[in-house]
Short mmCIF file of C-alpha atoms in Angstrom, two decimals:
data_model
loop_
_atom_site.label_atom_id
_atom_site.label_comp_id
_atom_site.label_asym_id
_atom_site.label_seq_id
_atom_site.Cartn_x
_atom_site.Cartn_y
_atom_site.Cartn_z
CA UNK A 297 20.34 -14.57 37.72
CA UNK A 298 22.62 -15.21 40.48
CA UNK A 299 23.00 -13.94 43.97
CA UNK A 300 26.48 -13.33 45.47
CA UNK A 301 26.78 -13.67 49.06
CA UNK A 302 28.24 -10.80 50.84
CA UNK A 303 30.69 -12.88 53.05
CA UNK A 304 31.95 -14.55 50.06
CA UNK A 305 32.45 -11.41 47.70
CA UNK A 306 36.50 -11.05 46.80
CA UNK A 307 38.07 -7.93 45.45
CA UNK A 308 39.42 -7.68 42.00
CA UNK A 309 42.05 -5.18 42.46
CA UNK A 310 44.74 -7.51 42.21
CA UNK A 311 43.77 -8.27 38.56
CA UNK A 312 43.87 -4.60 37.29
CA UNK A 313 42.79 -1.08 38.13
CA UNK A 314 40.14 -1.00 40.42
CA UNK A 315 39.40 2.77 41.28
CA UNK A 316 36.94 4.54 39.06
CA UNK A 317 39.08 6.97 37.24
CA UNK A 318 42.10 4.09 36.55
CA UNK A 319 39.63 1.66 35.67
CA UNK A 320 37.72 3.91 33.15
CA UNK A 321 41.09 4.98 31.68
CA UNK A 322 41.92 1.51 31.04
CA UNK A 323 39.11 0.64 29.09
CA UNK A 324 38.84 4.00 27.21
CA UNK A 325 42.75 3.38 26.01
CA UNK A 326 42.19 -0.36 24.89
CA UNK A 327 44.31 -1.54 27.74
CA UNK A 328 41.48 -3.61 28.94
CA UNK A 329 38.11 -4.65 27.38
CA UNK A 330 34.94 -4.11 29.18
CA UNK A 331 34.29 -7.83 28.43
CA UNK A 332 37.25 -8.71 30.59
CA UNK A 333 35.79 -6.67 33.36
CA UNK A 334 32.50 -8.14 33.49
CA UNK A 335 34.19 -11.84 33.23
CA UNK A 336 36.33 -10.91 36.52
CA UNK A 337 33.03 -9.69 38.43
CA UNK A 338 31.25 -13.03 37.32
CA UNK A 339 34.22 -15.19 38.14
CA UNK A 340 33.71 -14.14 42.01
CA UNK A 341 33.35 -17.13 44.05
CA UNK A 342 30.34 -17.90 46.26
CA UNK A 343 27.25 -17.77 44.34
CA UNK A 344 24.40 -19.12 46.35
CA UNK A 345 20.65 -19.33 45.83
CA UNK A 346 19.77 -17.42 49.15
CA UNK A 347 21.01 -14.77 51.17
CA UNK A 348 21.55 -10.59 50.93
CA UNK A 349 23.93 -9.60 48.62
CA UNK A 350 24.64 -8.53 44.83
CA UNK A 351 22.12 -9.91 42.57
CA UNK A 352 23.68 -10.45 39.24
CA UNK A 353 22.14 -11.40 35.75
CA UNK A 354 25.13 -12.69 33.96
CA UNK A 355 23.53 -12.35 30.17
CA UNK A 356 22.71 -8.58 30.46
CA UNK A 357 26.02 -7.79 31.87
CA UNK A 358 27.94 -9.75 29.07
CA UNK A 359 25.66 -8.16 26.28
CA UNK A 360 26.22 -4.48 27.82
CA UNK A 361 30.05 -5.15 27.97
CA UNK A 362 30.18 -6.59 24.46
CA UNK A 363 28.16 -3.82 23.22
CA UNK A 364 30.40 -1.10 24.81
CA UNK A 365 33.47 -2.69 23.34
CA UNK A 366 32.26 -2.25 20.09
CA UNK A 367 31.23 1.68 20.42
CA UNK A 368 33.42 3.97 18.53
CA UNK A 369 33.15 6.50 20.93
CA UNK A 370 34.50 4.46 23.95
CA UNK A 371 37.65 6.71 24.03
CA UNK A 372 35.45 9.69 25.30
CA UNK A 373 33.23 7.89 27.83
CA UNK A 374 34.02 9.15 31.18
CA UNK A 375 32.60 5.99 33.12
CA UNK A 376 34.01 3.47 30.33
CA UNK A 377 33.59 -0.24 31.63
CA UNK A 378 33.19 0.89 35.38
CA UNK A 379 30.98 -1.64 37.07
CA UNK A 380 28.03 -0.09 39.28
CA UNK A 381 25.84 -1.90 41.87
CA UNK A 382 22.33 -0.36 41.89
CA UNK A 383 20.30 -0.22 44.93
CA UNK A 384 16.81 -1.79 45.20
CA UNK A 385 14.37 0.75 44.55
CA UNK A 386 16.06 2.18 41.16
CA UNK A 387 14.75 0.51 38.34
CA UNK A 388 17.49 -1.05 35.79
CA UNK A 389 14.95 -2.88 33.38
CA UNK A 390 14.67 -1.64 30.05
CA UNK A 391 15.81 1.98 29.85
CA UNK A 392 15.50 2.12 33.66
CA UNK A 393 15.39 5.30 35.60
CA UNK A 394 16.89 8.72 34.41
CA UNK A 395 19.99 8.05 36.74
CA UNK A 396 20.63 4.40 35.17
CA UNK A 397 20.42 6.23 31.71
CA UNK A 398 22.93 8.33 32.40
CA UNK A 399 25.21 5.77 33.91
CA UNK A 400 24.82 3.91 30.78
CA UNK A 401 25.36 6.83 28.58
CA UNK A 402 28.67 7.71 30.32
CA UNK A 403 29.57 3.90 29.55
CA UNK A 404 29.21 2.44 33.09
CA UNK A 405 28.25 -1.34 33.30
CA UNK A 406 25.03 -1.93 35.55
CA UNK A 407 26.78 -4.93 37.57
CA UNK A 408 23.47 -5.80 39.31
CA UNK A 409 21.29 -4.59 42.31
CA UNK A 410 22.07 -4.77 45.72
CA UNK A 411 19.17 -5.92 48.27
CA UNK A 412 18.38 -3.20 50.79
CA UNK A 413 15.39 -2.06 52.74
CA UNK A 414 13.88 1.33 53.11
CA UNK A 415 11.75 2.94 56.09
CA UNK A 416 12.49 -0.47 58.22
CA UNK A 417 10.44 -2.66 55.77
CA UNK A 418 12.40 -5.76 54.69
CA UNK A 419 15.57 -5.19 56.83
CA UNK A 420 18.65 -6.70 55.66
CA UNK A 421 21.34 -8.10 57.85
CA UNK A 422 24.28 -6.45 55.99
CA UNK A 423 27.03 -4.62 58.40
CA UNK A 424 25.68 -1.10 58.41
CA UNK A 425 22.26 -1.98 57.13
CA UNK A 426 22.50 -1.27 53.58
CA UNK A 427 23.93 -4.07 50.90
CA UNK A 428 25.11 -1.48 48.42
CA UNK A 429 27.59 -0.14 51.11
CA UNK A 430 28.67 -3.76 51.96
CA UNK A 431 29.28 -4.48 48.26
CA UNK A 432 31.30 -1.54 47.34
CA UNK A 433 33.40 -1.80 50.61
CA UNK A 434 34.16 -5.25 49.38
CA UNK A 435 36.08 -4.15 46.39
CA UNK A 436 34.12 -6.46 44.11
CA UNK A 437 32.39 -3.29 42.49
CA UNK A 438 34.12 0.14 42.74
CA UNK A 439 30.68 1.91 42.42
CA UNK A 440 27.44 2.01 44.18
CA UNK A 441 24.52 4.29 43.91
CA UNK A 442 21.32 4.20 46.07
CA UNK A 443 18.80 6.53 47.67
CA UNK A 444 19.67 8.29 50.84
CA UNK A 445 16.29 9.43 52.84
CA UNK A 446 17.27 9.84 56.49
CA UNK A 447 21.33 9.61 56.35
CA UNK A 448 21.10 5.35 56.55
CA UNK A 449 23.12 4.94 53.26
CA UNK A 450 25.76 7.37 54.62
CA UNK A 451 25.90 6.05 57.99
CA UNK A 452 26.50 2.42 56.36
CA UNK A 453 29.13 4.03 54.34
CA UNK A 454 30.93 5.18 57.35
CA UNK A 455 30.45 1.93 59.01
CA UNK A 456 32.82 0.56 56.03
CA UNK A 457 35.04 3.39 55.84
CA UNK A 458 34.23 4.30 52.15
CA UNK A 459 33.04 7.74 50.79
CA UNK A 460 29.32 8.59 50.28
CA UNK A 461 28.04 11.71 48.57
CA UNK A 462 24.54 12.87 48.90
CA UNK A 463 24.22 16.03 46.42
CA UNK A 464 22.17 18.85 47.04
CA UNK A 465 18.68 19.10 46.18
CA UNK A 466 18.06 18.01 42.12
CA UNK A 467 21.61 18.08 41.30
CA UNK A 468 20.87 14.37 40.24
CA UNK A 469 17.61 13.09 39.16
CA UNK A 470 15.73 11.12 41.81
CA UNK A 471 13.52 7.90 40.73
CA UNK A 472 9.94 8.82 40.96
CA UNK A 473 9.05 5.95 43.48
CA UNK A 474 11.84 7.38 46.03
CA UNK A 475 10.17 10.81 45.63
CA UNK A 476 6.85 9.45 46.59
CA UNK A 477 8.19 7.26 49.44
CA UNK A 478 10.56 9.88 50.90
CA UNK A 479 8.34 12.95 50.67
CA UNK A 480 11.17 15.28 49.77
CA UNK A 481 14.01 13.82 52.17
CA UNK A 482 15.79 11.59 49.46
CA UNK A 483 18.40 12.13 47.23
CA UNK A 484 20.48 9.65 44.87
CA UNK A 485 23.89 8.84 46.76
CA UNK A 486 26.94 7.60 45.25
CA UNK A 487 29.31 5.52 47.13
CA UNK A 488 32.91 4.59 46.22
CA UNK A 489 36.08 3.54 48.18
CA UNK A 490 37.63 7.26 47.39
CA UNK A 491 36.29 10.59 47.50
CA UNK A 492 38.26 11.22 44.27
CA UNK A 493 36.43 8.40 42.42
CA UNK A 494 33.05 10.27 43.08
CA UNK A 495 34.57 13.38 41.47
CA UNK A 496 34.50 11.68 38.10
CA UNK A 497 31.17 10.10 38.73
CA UNK A 498 29.42 13.27 39.67
CA UNK A 499 31.00 15.17 36.58
CA UNK A 500 29.88 12.45 34.40
CA UNK A 501 26.10 12.22 35.62
CA UNK A 502 25.50 15.80 36.29
CA UNK A 503 26.06 16.28 32.56
CA UNK A 504 23.10 14.28 31.84
CA UNK A 505 22.88 13.20 28.38
CA UNK A 506 24.87 15.66 26.64
CA UNK A 507 24.19 19.08 28.46
CA UNK A 508 26.49 21.04 30.62
CA UNK A 509 27.76 20.27 33.79
CA UNK A 510 25.21 21.03 36.80
CA UNK A 511 25.63 24.62 37.61
CA UNK A 512 27.74 25.73 40.96
CA UNK A 513 27.60 28.95 43.22
CA UNK A 514 31.02 28.36 43.90
CA UNK A 515 32.97 27.40 40.56
CA UNK A 516 31.88 28.44 37.26
CA UNK A 517 32.91 26.15 34.30
CA UNK A 518 33.84 27.80 31.13
CA UNK A 519 34.65 24.70 29.29
CA UNK A 520 32.12 24.16 26.47
CA UNK A 521 29.86 21.02 26.95
CA UNK A 522 31.23 18.01 25.59
CA UNK A 523 34.76 19.17 25.57
CA UNK A 524 35.74 17.36 28.75
CA UNK A 525 35.99 18.22 32.18
CA UNK A 526 36.44 21.76 33.42
CA UNK A 527 39.09 22.94 35.86
CA UNK A 528 39.56 20.91 38.80
CA UNK A 529 37.73 22.41 42.03
CA UNK A 530 39.79 23.69 44.87
CA UNK A 531 38.97 22.82 48.48
CA UNK A 532 37.17 25.00 50.74
CA UNK A 533 39.21 27.46 52.75
CA UNK A 534 37.42 27.33 55.96
CA UNK A 535 35.03 25.01 57.97
CA UNK A 536 32.84 25.44 61.13
CA UNK A 537 33.81 22.45 63.17
CA UNK A 538 31.49 20.55 65.58
CA UNK A 539 31.15 17.32 67.66
CA UNK A 540 27.40 17.60 67.88
CA UNK A 541 25.12 14.95 66.34
CA UNK A 542 21.94 16.49 67.73
CA UNK A 543 20.38 19.21 69.75
CA UNK A 544 21.75 17.65 73.05
CA UNK A 545 23.82 14.62 71.51
CA UNK A 546 27.62 14.59 71.04
CA UNK A 547 29.51 11.95 68.85
CA UNK A 548 30.67 8.67 70.17
CA UNK A 549 34.49 8.52 71.06
CA UNK A 550 35.29 6.78 67.53
CA UNK A 551 33.28 9.45 65.68
CA UNK A 552 34.87 12.11 67.88
CA UNK A 553 38.51 10.69 67.26
CA UNK A 554 37.61 10.93 63.46
CA UNK A 555 36.71 14.41 63.87
CA UNK A 556 39.84 15.48 65.47
CA UNK A 557 42.15 13.56 63.17
CA UNK A 558 40.28 15.49 60.40
CA UNK A 559 40.95 18.72 61.95
CA UNK A 560 44.76 18.25 62.37
CA UNK A 561 45.00 17.31 58.80
CA UNK A 562 43.04 20.21 57.54
CA UNK A 563 45.10 22.45 59.64
CA UNK A 564 48.38 21.28 58.22
CA UNK A 565 46.86 21.75 54.76
CA UNK A 566 46.40 25.27 55.71
CA UNK A 567 42.63 25.27 56.05
CA UNK A 568 41.00 27.65 58.74
CA UNK A 569 38.73 26.13 61.39
CA UNK A 570 36.31 27.34 63.74
CA UNK A 571 34.30 25.74 66.60
CA UNK A 572 30.51 26.34 66.11
CA UNK A 573 27.68 23.75 66.36
CA UNK A 574 24.85 23.81 63.95
CA UNK A 575 21.51 25.17 64.87
CA UNK A 576 19.89 21.87 65.43
CA UNK A 577 16.41 22.16 67.13
CA UNK A 578 14.04 19.70 68.84
CA UNK A 579 11.31 20.26 66.31
CA UNK A 580 13.77 19.38 63.37
CA UNK A 581 13.49 15.78 64.52
CA UNK A 582 9.86 16.11 64.24
CA UNK A 583 9.53 17.54 60.56
CA UNK A 584 11.86 14.78 59.42
CA UNK A 585 9.85 12.14 61.33
CA UNK A 586 6.73 13.17 59.78
CA UNK A 587 8.20 13.07 56.00
CA UNK A 588 9.35 9.37 57.05
CA UNK A 589 6.20 8.24 58.55
CA UNK A 590 4.06 9.44 55.51
CA UNK A 591 6.59 7.87 53.12
CA UNK A 592 6.25 4.66 54.90
CA UNK A 593 2.53 4.60 54.93
CA UNK A 594 2.78 5.32 51.00
CA UNK A 595 5.32 2.40 50.49
CA UNK A 596 3.15 0.05 52.30
CA UNK A 597 0.38 0.89 50.18
CA UNK A 598 2.48 0.79 46.87
CA UNK A 599 3.71 -2.62 47.86
CA UNK A 600 0.19 -3.83 48.88
CA UNK A 601 1.40 -5.04 52.31
CA UNK A 602 -0.78 -5.94 55.30
CA UNK A 603 0.37 -3.61 58.14
CA UNK A 604 -0.69 -6.41 60.43
CA UNK A 605 2.08 -8.34 59.34
CA UNK A 606 4.72 -5.84 59.77
CA UNK A 607 7.03 -5.47 62.67
CA UNK A 608 5.32 -3.75 65.67
CA UNK A 609 7.67 -0.74 65.44
CA UNK A 610 6.69 -0.36 61.58
CA UNK A 611 3.16 -0.63 62.37
CA UNK A 612 3.48 2.51 64.73
CA UNK A 613 5.15 4.32 62.08
CA UNK A 614 2.56 3.45 59.31
CA UNK A 615 -0.31 4.73 61.83
CA UNK A 616 1.47 7.80 62.21
CA UNK A 617 2.26 8.44 58.61
CA UNK A 618 -1.37 7.83 57.76
CA UNK A 619 -2.31 10.34 60.61
CA UNK A 620 -0.05 12.96 59.14
CA UNK A 621 -1.50 12.58 55.75
CA UNK A 622 -5.25 12.67 56.89
CA UNK A 623 -4.19 15.99 59.10
CA UNK A 624 -3.42 17.89 55.83
CA UNK A 625 -0.25 16.46 55.18
CA UNK A 626 3.28 18.09 55.20
CA UNK A 627 4.29 21.82 55.01
CA UNK A 628 6.10 22.27 51.87
CA UNK A 629 7.76 25.48 53.13
CA UNK A 630 9.70 23.63 55.82
CA UNK A 631 12.85 22.43 53.70
CA UNK A 632 13.14 25.74 52.42
CA UNK A 633 13.11 27.17 55.85
CA UNK A 634 15.60 24.56 57.15
CA UNK A 635 18.06 25.27 54.39
CA UNK A 636 18.09 29.08 54.81
CA UNK A 637 18.71 28.28 58.68
CA UNK A 638 21.83 25.97 57.84
CA UNK A 639 23.22 28.25 55.37
CA UNK A 640 23.03 31.37 57.89
CA UNK A 641 24.87 29.00 60.41
CA UNK A 642 27.87 28.85 57.97
CA UNK A 643 27.58 32.57 57.15
CA UNK A 644 27.63 33.48 61.01
CA UNK A 645 30.82 31.11 61.84
CA UNK A 646 32.54 32.63 58.66
CA UNK A 647 33.01 29.40 57.00
CA UNK A 648 32.38 27.91 53.75
CA UNK A 649 31.52 24.26 54.77
CA UNK A 650 31.01 22.21 57.85
CA UNK A 651 32.77 19.57 59.57
CA UNK A 652 30.80 17.23 61.66
CA UNK A 653 30.68 13.44 62.82
CA UNK A 654 29.59 10.70 60.97
CA UNK A 655 28.00 8.21 63.33
CA UNK A 656 28.58 4.71 61.62
CA UNK A 657 26.00 1.78 61.10
CA UNK A 658 22.25 1.76 61.86
CA UNK A 659 22.73 3.48 65.32
CA UNK A 660 23.25 6.85 63.38
CA UNK A 661 20.73 6.26 60.80
CA UNK A 662 18.00 9.10 61.03
CA UNK A 663 19.97 10.90 63.64
CA UNK A 664 19.65 14.79 63.58
CA UNK A 665 23.09 15.27 62.30
CA UNK A 666 22.74 13.10 59.23
CA UNK A 667 19.05 13.98 58.42
CA UNK A 668 19.01 17.53 58.77
CA UNK A 669 20.96 17.79 55.60
CA UNK A 670 18.27 15.63 53.82
CA UNK A 671 15.44 17.89 54.93
CA UNK A 672 17.45 20.93 54.02
CA UNK A 673 18.47 19.60 50.54
CA UNK A 674 22.24 20.92 51.19
CA UNK A 675 25.24 18.52 50.03
CA UNK A 676 26.82 15.98 52.66
CA UNK A 677 29.75 13.97 52.21
CA UNK A 678 30.97 10.97 54.30
CA UNK A 679 34.76 11.12 53.72
CA UNK A 680 37.39 8.57 55.16
CA UNK A 681 39.98 10.25 57.40
CA UNK A 682 43.70 8.75 56.91
CA UNK A 683 44.57 7.42 60.60
CA UNK A 684 47.32 4.88 60.70
CA UNK A 685 45.84 1.57 62.16
CA UNK A 686 42.37 2.72 62.25
CA UNK A 687 39.42 3.89 59.97
CA UNK A 688 37.02 6.21 60.31
CA UNK A 689 34.86 8.79 58.81
CA UNK A 690 33.61 12.22 58.86
CA UNK A 691 30.76 14.37 57.36
CA UNK A 692 31.38 17.44 55.07
CA UNK A 693 28.68 19.64 54.49
CA UNK A 694 28.28 22.68 52.36
CA UNK A 695 26.17 25.40 50.59
CA UNK A 696 24.33 24.71 47.48
CA UNK A 697 26.60 23.89 44.53
CA UNK A 698 29.57 22.89 46.73
CA UNK A 699 29.60 19.33 46.09
CA UNK A 700 33.01 19.40 44.02
CA UNK A 701 34.83 21.56 46.68
CA UNK A 702 33.73 19.09 49.38
CA UNK A 703 35.18 16.21 47.36
CA UNK A 704 38.16 18.42 46.70
CA UNK A 705 38.50 18.88 50.47
CA UNK A 706 37.98 15.14 51.10
CA UNK A 707 41.14 14.21 49.32
CA UNK A 708 42.96 16.09 51.91
CA UNK A 709 41.68 14.16 54.57
CA UNK A 710 42.72 10.85 52.61
CA UNK A 711 46.50 12.14 52.51
CA UNK A 712 46.34 12.63 48.83
#
């Protein structure tokens, strides 16, 4: 097993197709072997014994690539030969968690694990605070998957200028450990350089192991299961735009500039936009914080850590989480209430989706404008905005089942 230091990762795009659809098509059609993909990854220079980065075990990766090249159904696998980095906390051992089983069934190669942290325990020093986003942004692996419980992973993606999709509640299977540690806030989150890459991944993973695509309240797919992807989703026709990241907070200059650039691009594409601030409330921060605190207390118990050895801020959160549990725990109706409130905001604005700031890096993690969509269980997509000479991201949020339409809208922001 080796660890690839993040500072020394080098992209492989110069050696062949690097986007998810293009790479999968090359492997399906036999123009590129999965073994070649694996060897290019393993040839990345700079393996060192210490440091945050991509943890790769060469033997299982080579074995999986060889097995994929021998599969007679390779031509039908939607993610054939696509390397994916899986965040710590998602099991890849044996059959792995359900989301990993779906990745492998779709033909993806589990390239390795990204060291990361949850709930401020064992923080890493990568830009944006999550190694998963750093590895994907480097270009050495085109696809990443992690768990987003308070917007941290999406904020890390925004810091690197890549796309990150947190689907709505239960669109993708959540590892059991993440459910326990995040108390209903977390969802599996997909990362890639482009939003269009995530469309293919979401289609593959939401089909599970042979079932039909996940139901959508916006788009009904009529293609029989197993007969290939359904019709492409259309972008939303109208959005409610806001510069707020909380009840009384506005986006910083860079995030606000990205929102304004997105507004111009979407208006040029013929979409309707209306100014409308989400109904953030002070109590929303309290509800989210209580869940994070209770989850941290459980994580410390699961890992057998001594709270006295944790950083001071983490010790305080553990005490609060234990107090929440002693006083009766969390209110199960709260997420549904906030989901209804956020959907009502879109209804009142006459909009199909929302266009909001995406605060980059650790400073935006846990902010109301990001964590609100975890609590409500609604789709949230961080999408790059095409601006000459600059990179920035915005957040697109929508109703239940709108993931594919948000991704289609994000393609307009990329100038595609």
